[in-house]
mmCIF file of C-alpha atoms in Angstrom:
data_model
loop_
_atom_site.group_PDB
_atom_site.id
_atom_site.type_symbol
_atom_site.label_atom_id
_atom_site.label_comp_id
_atom_site.label_asym_id
_atom_site.label_seq_id
_atom_site.Cartn_x
_atom_site.Cartn_y
_atom_site.Cartn_z
ATOM 1 C CA ASP R 758 -12.843 10.536 11.916
ATOM 2 C CA THR R 759 -10.086 9.737 9.470
ATOM 3 C CA ALA R 760 -7.723 7.153 10.941
ATOM 4 C CA VAL R 761 -4.618 8.136 8.968
ATOM 5 C CA SER R 762 -4.723 11.654 7.633
ATOM 6 C CA GLN R 763 -2.133 13.369 5.522
ATOM 7 C CA THR R 764 -1.830 16.888 4.173
ATOM 8 C CA PRO R 765 -1.764 18.309 1.637
ATOM 9 C CA LYS R 766 -3.697 16.015 -0.679
ATOM 10 C CA TYR R 767 -2.444 17.812 -3.777
ATOM 11 C CA LEU R 768 0.797 19.723 -4.169
ATOM 12 C CA VAL R 769 2.230 21.298 -7.298
ATOM 13 C CA THR R 770 5.654 22.860 -6.916
ATOM 14 C CA GLN R 771 8.684 23.863 -8.908
ATOM 15 C CA MET R 772 11.951 21.995 -9.199
ATOM 16 C CA GLY R 773 14.429 22.913 -6.538
ATOM 17 C CA ASN R 774 11.848 23.794 -3.910
ATOM 18 C CA ASP R 775 11.617 22.212 -0.466
ATOM 19 C CA LYS R 776 8.265 20.823 0.652
ATOM 20 C CA SER R 777 6.777 18.829 3.510
ATOM 21 C CA ILE R 778 3.927 16.372 3.765
ATOM 22 C CA LYS R 779 2.385 15.841 7.179
ATOM 23 C CA CYS R 780 0.827 12.683 8.521
ATOM 24 C CA GLU R 781 -1.112 11.897 11.665
ATOM 25 C CA GLN R 782 -2.799 8.723 12.873
ATOM 26 C CA ASN R 783 -5.384 8.464 15.621
ATOM 27 C CA LEU R 784 -5.373 4.676 15.864
ATOM 28 C CA GLY R 785 -2.910 4.448 18.726
ATOM 29 C CA HIS R 786 -0.486 2.523 16.522
ATOM 30 C CA ASP R 787 3.220 2.288 17.278
ATOM 31 C CA THR R 788 4.495 2.008 13.721
ATOM 32 C CA MET R 789 4.209 4.456 10.846
ATOM 33 C CA TYR R 790 5.371 4.320 7.246
ATOM 34 C CA TRP R 791 5.874 6.284 4.074
ATOM 35 C CA TYR R 792 5.236 4.560 0.742
ATOM 36 C CA LYS R 793 5.744 5.967 -2.737
ATOM 37 C CA GLN R 794 3.517 5.142 -5.716
ATOM 38 C CA ASP R 795 4.997 6.011 -9.102
ATOM 39 C CA SER R 796 3.210 6.868 -12.321
ATOM 40 C CA LYS R 797 2.844 3.184 -13.169
ATOM 41 C CA LYS R 798 1.079 2.561 -9.861
ATOM 42 C CA PHE R 799 4.044 0.647 -8.458
ATOM 43 C CA LEU R 800 4.168 0.913 -4.655
ATOM 44 C CA LYS R 801 7.317 0.759 -2.605
ATOM 45 C CA ILE R 802 8.153 1.441 1.012
ATOM 46 C CA MET R 803 10.414 4.370 1.774
ATOM 47 C CA PHE R 804 10.601 4.544 5.563
ATOM 48 C CA SER R 805 9.211 2.953 8.677
ATOM 49 C CA TYR R 806 9.258 4.279 12.230
ATOM 50 C CA ASN R 807 8.436 2.392 15.388
ATOM 51 C CA ASN R 808 7.781 4.543 18.447
ATOM 52 C CA LYS R 809 9.604 7.461 16.828
ATOM 53 C CA GLU R 810 12.607 5.321 15.947
ATOM 54 C CA LEU R 811 13.650 4.692 12.343
ATOM 55 C CA ILE R 812 13.570 0.976 11.545
ATOM 56 C CA ILE R 813 13.379 0.848 7.748
ATOM 57 C CA ASN R 814 15.119 3.134 5.267
ATOM 58 C CA GLU R 815 14.880 1.715 1.783
ATOM 59 C CA THR R 816 17.730 3.371 -0.086
ATOM 60 C CA VAL R 817 15.932 6.645 -0.408
ATOM 61 C CA PRO R 818 17.945 9.730 -1.488
ATOM 62 C CA ASN R 819 18.963 11.810 1.494
ATOM 63 C CA ARG R 820 16.927 14.705 0.087
ATOM 64 C CA PHE R 821 14.048 12.855 1.755
ATOM 65 C CA SER R 822 14.018 13.248 5.513
ATOM 66 C CA PRO R 823 11.285 11.785 7.668
ATOM 67 C CA LYS R 824 10.628 13.213 11.101
ATOM 68 C CA SER R 825 8.563 11.665 13.851
ATOM 69 C CA PRO R 826 7.941 14.096 16.723
ATOM 70 C CA ASP R 827 5.788 11.509 18.476
ATOM 71 C CA LYS R 828 4.389 8.111 17.613
ATOM 72 C CA ALA R 829 1.186 9.595 16.171
ATOM 73 C CA HIS R 830 2.983 11.752 13.618
ATOM 74 C CA LEU R 831 5.381 11.054 10.793
ATOM 75 C CA ASN R 832 6.186 13.934 8.477
ATOM 76 C CA LEU R 833 8.118 13.757 5.230
ATOM 77 C CA HIS R 834 10.339 16.629 4.186
ATOM 78 C CA ILE R 835 11.784 16.741 0.690
ATOM 79 C CA ASN R 836 14.642 19.076 -0.243
ATOM 80 C CA SER R 837 15.614 20.252 -3.715
ATOM 81 C CA LEU R 838 12.674 18.630 -5.448
ATOM 82 C CA GLU R 839 13.303 16.939 -8.783
ATOM 83 C CA LEU R 840 10.939 16.038 -11.621
ATOM 84 C CA GLY R 841 11.322 12.362 -10.752
ATOM 85 C CA ASP R 842 9.897 12.990 -7.295
ATOM 86 C CA SER R 843 6.459 13.422 -8.837
ATOM 87 C CA ALA R 844 4.397 10.609 -7.355
ATOM 88 C CA VAL R 845 1.723 9.795 -4.840
ATOM 89 C CA TYR R 846 3.071 9.509 -1.317
ATOM 90 C CA PHE R 847 1.136 7.375 1.126
ATOM 91 C CA CYS R 848 1.439 7.518 4.858
ATOM 92 C CA ALA R 849 0.419 4.409 6.777
ATOM 93 C CA SER R 850 0.364 2.962 10.268
ATOM 94 C CA SER R 851 0.051 -0.397 12.010
ATOM 95 C CA PRO R 852 0.198 -1.872 15.497
ATOM 96 C CA GLN R 853 3.704 -2.553 16.725
ATOM 97 C CA ALA R 854 5.798 -4.155 14.032
ATOM 98 C CA ALA R 855 7.126 -7.622 14.700
ATOM 99 C CA MET R 856 8.863 -10.370 12.801
ATOM 100 C CA ASN R 857 6.438 -12.220 10.495
ATOM 101 C CA SER R 858 3.747 -9.819 11.519
ATOM 102 C CA GLY R 859 0.283 -10.144 10.026
ATOM 103 C CA ASN R 860 -0.737 -6.802 11.399
ATOM 104 C CA THR R 861 -2.848 -4.823 8.995
ATOM 105 C CA ILE R 862 -1.309 -1.643 7.678
ATOM 106 C CA TYR R 863 -3.766 1.235 7.356
ATOM 107 C CA PHE R 864 -3.112 3.794 4.653
ATOM 108 C CA GLY R 865 -3.909 7.450 4.353
ATOM 109 C CA GLU R 866 -5.560 8.842 1.251
ATOM 110 C CA GLY R 867 -2.304 9.848 -0.380
ATOM 111 C CA SER R 868 -0.587 13.102 -1.299
ATOM 112 C CA TRP R 869 -0.331 13.748 -5.033
ATOM 113 C CA LEU R 870 2.960 15.592 -5.600
ATOM 114 C CA THR R 871 3.682 17.132 -8.993
ATOM 115 C CA VAL R 872 7.037 18.754 -9.617
ATOM 116 C CA VAL R 873 7.166 21.094 -12.624
ATOM 117 C CA GLY Q 1171 14.314 -11.364 -1.542
ATOM 118 C CA ASN Q 1172 10.546 -11.258 -1.247
ATOM 119 C CA SER Q 1173 8.465 -10.544 -4.320
ATOM 120 C CA VAL Q 1174 4.867 -10.558 -5.509
ATOM 121 C CA THR Q 1175 3.718 -11.122 -9.065
ATOM 122 C CA GLN Q 1176 0.213 -10.424 -10.199
ATOM 123 C CA MET Q 1177 -1.445 -10.473 -13.574
ATOM 124 C CA GLU Q 1178 -1.179 -7.340 -15.601
ATOM 125 C CA GLY Q 1179 -4.301 -5.485 -16.521
ATOM 126 C CA PRO Q 1180 -6.391 -3.932 -17.486
ATOM 127 C CA VAL Q 1181 -9.045 -6.549 -16.945
ATOM 128 C CA THR Q 1182 -12.323 -5.506 -18.538
ATOM 129 C CA LEU Q 1183 -15.510 -7.286 -17.539
ATOM 130 C CA SER Q 1184 -19.232 -6.894 -17.835
ATOM 131 C CA GLU Q 1185 -21.355 -6.477 -14.738
ATOM 132 C CA GLU Q 1186 -22.171 -9.772 -12.980
ATOM 133 C CA ALA Q 1187 -19.186 -11.516 -14.560
ATOM 134 C CA PHE Q 1188 -16.765 -13.657 -12.532
ATOM 135 C CA LEU Q 1189 -13.481 -12.018 -11.610
ATOM 136 C CA THR Q 1190 -10.171 -13.724 -10.915
ATOM 137 C CA ILE Q 1191 -6.898 -11.895 -10.369
ATOM 138 C CA ASN Q 1192 -3.896 -14.168 -10.062
ATOM 139 C CA CYS Q 1193 -1.220 -13.484 -7.484
ATOM 140 C CA THR Q 1194 1.878 -15.524 -6.699
ATOM 141 C CA TYR Q 1195 4.637 -14.764 -4.264
ATOM 142 C CA THR Q 1196 8.222 -15.605 -3.457
ATOM 143 C CA ALA Q 1197 9.271 -15.627 0.166
ATOM 144 C CA THR Q 1198 10.881 -17.955 2.648
ATOM 145 C CA GLY Q 1199 8.775 -19.285 5.453
ATOM 146 C CA TYR Q 1200 5.224 -18.139 5.974
ATOM 147 C CA PRO Q 1201 4.414 -14.579 5.003
ATOM 148 C CA SER Q 1202 1.121 -12.886 5.680
ATOM 149 C CA LEU Q 1203 -0.780 -12.095 2.489
ATOM 150 C CA PHE Q 1204 -3.032 -9.162 1.667
ATOM 151 C CA TRP Q 1205 -5.213 -7.702 -1.032
ATOM 152 C CA TYR Q 1206 -5.557 -3.934 -1.111
ATOM 153 C CA VAL Q 1207 -7.864 -1.957 -3.382
ATOM 154 C CA GLN Q 1208 -7.425 1.560 -4.732
ATOM 155 C CA TYR Q 1209 -10.544 3.219 -6.149
ATOM 156 C CA PRO Q 1210 -10.020 6.035 -8.662
ATOM 157 C CA GLY Q 1211 -8.512 9.090 -7.010
ATOM 158 C CA GLU Q 1212 -8.445 7.478 -3.582
ATOM 159 C CA GLY Q 1213 -5.990 5.857 -1.227
ATOM 160 C CA LEU Q 1214 -5.374 2.209 -0.468
ATOM 161 C CA GLN Q 1215 -7.896 0.192 1.486
ATOM 162 C CA LEU Q 1216 -7.395 -3.263 2.897
ATOM 163 C CA LEU Q 1217 -9.741 -5.657 1.139
ATOM 164 C CA LEU Q 1218 -8.821 -8.917 2.863
ATOM 165 C CA LYS Q 1219 -5.917 -10.821 4.346
ATOM 166 C CA ALA Q 1220 -4.729 -14.268 5.382
ATOM 167 C CA THR Q 1221 -1.961 -14.965 7.838
ATOM 168 C CA LYS Q 1222 -1.373 -18.702 7.507
ATOM 169 C CA ALA Q 1223 -1.589 -21.487 4.976
ATOM 170 C CA ASP Q 1224 -5.115 -22.565 3.936
ATOM 171 C CA ASP Q 1225 -6.674 -19.484 5.525
ATOM 172 C CA LYS Q 1226 -9.362 -17.845 3.438
ATOM 173 C CA GLY Q 1227 -9.805 -14.099 3.571
ATOM 174 C CA SER Q 1228 -13.125 -12.629 2.504
ATOM 175 C CA ASN Q 1229 -14.794 -9.241 2.337
ATOM 176 C CA LYS Q 1230 -17.444 -7.522 0.168
ATOM 177 C CA GLY Q 1231 -17.968 -10.703 -1.866
ATOM 178 C CA PHE Q 1232 -14.249 -11.082 -2.587
ATOM 179 C CA GLU Q 1233 -12.328 -14.159 -1.474
ATOM 180 C CA ALA Q 1234 -8.744 -15.356 -1.566
ATOM 181 C CA THR Q 1235 -7.187 -18.531 -0.166
ATOM 182 C CA TYR Q 1236 -3.586 -18.766 1.029
ATOM 183 C CA ARG Q 1237 -2.088 -21.683 -0.908
ATOM 184 C CA LYS Q 1238 1.337 -22.568 0.417
ATOM 185 C CA GLU Q 1239 1.875 -25.413 -2.048
ATOM 186 C CA THR Q 1240 1.438 -23.130 -5.062
ATOM 187 C CA THR Q 1241 2.615 -19.933 -3.306
ATOM 188 C CA SER Q 1242 -0.534 -18.213 -4.489
ATOM 189 C CA PHE Q 1243 -3.262 -15.932 -3.175
ATOM 190 C CA HIS Q 1244 -5.655 -15.455 -6.076
ATOM 191 C CA LEU Q 1245 -8.508 -12.988 -5.665
ATOM 192 C CA GLU Q 1246 -12.013 -13.971 -6.802
ATOM 193 C CA LYS Q 1247 -15.478 -12.486 -6.902
ATOM 194 C CA GLY Q 1248 -18.471 -14.261 -8.271
ATOM 195 C CA SER Q 1249 -20.453 -11.317 -9.624
ATOM 196 C CA VAL Q 1250 -18.768 -7.955 -10.099
ATOM 197 C CA GLN Q 1251 -20.423 -4.561 -10.091
ATOM 198 C CA VAL Q 1252 -19.469 -1.315 -11.772
ATOM 199 C CA SER Q 1253 -18.440 -0.047 -8.338
ATOM 200 C CA ASP Q 1254 -15.714 -2.733 -8.212
ATOM 201 C CA SER Q 1255 -13.763 -0.851 -10.875
ATOM 202 C CA ALA Q 1256 -10.435 -0.134 -9.211
ATOM 203 C CA VAL Q 1257 -6.791 -1.143 -9.035
ATOM 204 C CA TYR Q 1258 -6.165 -4.245 -6.922
ATOM 205 C CA PHE Q 1259 -2.822 -4.884 -5.223
ATOM 206 C CA CYS Q 1260 -1.583 -8.162 -3.842
ATOM 207 C CA ALA Q 1261 1.007 -7.818 -1.079
ATOM 208 C CA LEU Q 1262 2.973 -9.828 1.442
ATOM 209 C CA SER Q 1263 4.450 -9.034 4.806
ATOM 210 C CA LYS Q 1264 7.369 -10.983 6.137
ATOM 211 C CA ALA Q 1265 10.135 -9.026 7.676
ATOM 212 C CA ALA Q 1266 11.091 -7.205 10.798
ATOM 213 C CA GLY Q 1267 9.211 -3.954 10.700
ATOM 214 C CA ASN Q 1268 6.081 -5.409 9.044
ATOM 215 C CA LYS Q 1269 7.150 -4.122 5.635
ATOM 216 C CA LEU Q 1270 4.655 -4.710 2.819
ATOM 217 C CA THR Q 1271 5.958 -5.874 -0.544
ATOM 218 C CA PHE Q 1272 3.435 -5.110 -3.285
ATOM 219 C CA GLY Q 1273 2.707 -6.598 -6.657
ATOM 220 C CA GLY Q 1274 2.417 -4.262 -9.606
ATOM 221 C CA GLY Q 1275 -1.348 -3.821 -9.317
ATOM 222 C CA THR Q 1276 -4.136 -4.961 -11.637
ATOM 223 C CA ARG Q 1277 -6.606 -2.455 -13.004
ATOM 224 C CA VAL Q 1278 -10.152 -3.796 -13.258
ATOM 225 C CA LEU Q 1279 -12.830 -2.068 -15.294
ATOM 226 C CA VAL Q 1280 -16.407 -3.267 -14.990
ATOM 227 C CA LYS Q 1281 -18.796 -2.087 -17.671
ATOM 228 C CA PRO Q 1282 -22.580 -1.921 -17.254
#
């Protein structure tokens, strides 16, 4: 069974559309994340939720809205898509976040978003 | 702020060659350090980690030692295979929320 699963894996959509990417983890973790990987492979955190509560929001445009209905799910909704949103979006999870934590973060397989 | 610097690729090697990917970091205190690997068309997988100074992480023939004095966490493998072709990311975690800060990634290509 896939530990962190996200759907869809591939998404091609037009500028201006609204789309969602869903993520679920079956690891029993308390913390979930969204990371963005750009065309140069650079990875950066977007959001982090701990037990459904937002704890990290890294200056992401408010067109991006994460939603965590429960601690096993963290969905990413994107409004008014722009060309620059084309990227790979990774969902991830870890045991409860803590200061100086060495907890391993487990990643999903990524969602390849292309905006045309 | 925290940052991770790793050597730019691509690194091209022949099978059975020795691989080293340099990684240095900037952070106060004692971060946890990680290497993640991304195979073509796939997601990120944890390769190894170390959570305190002088710890050595190892997995699948890869090793990295947490060097506090040089703020480094270089990745090594003694004999690479074609299947090791991938992008390797060095990362650190040191913040409330367990946020990972990644280096820019190093693409490795192993030729038969």
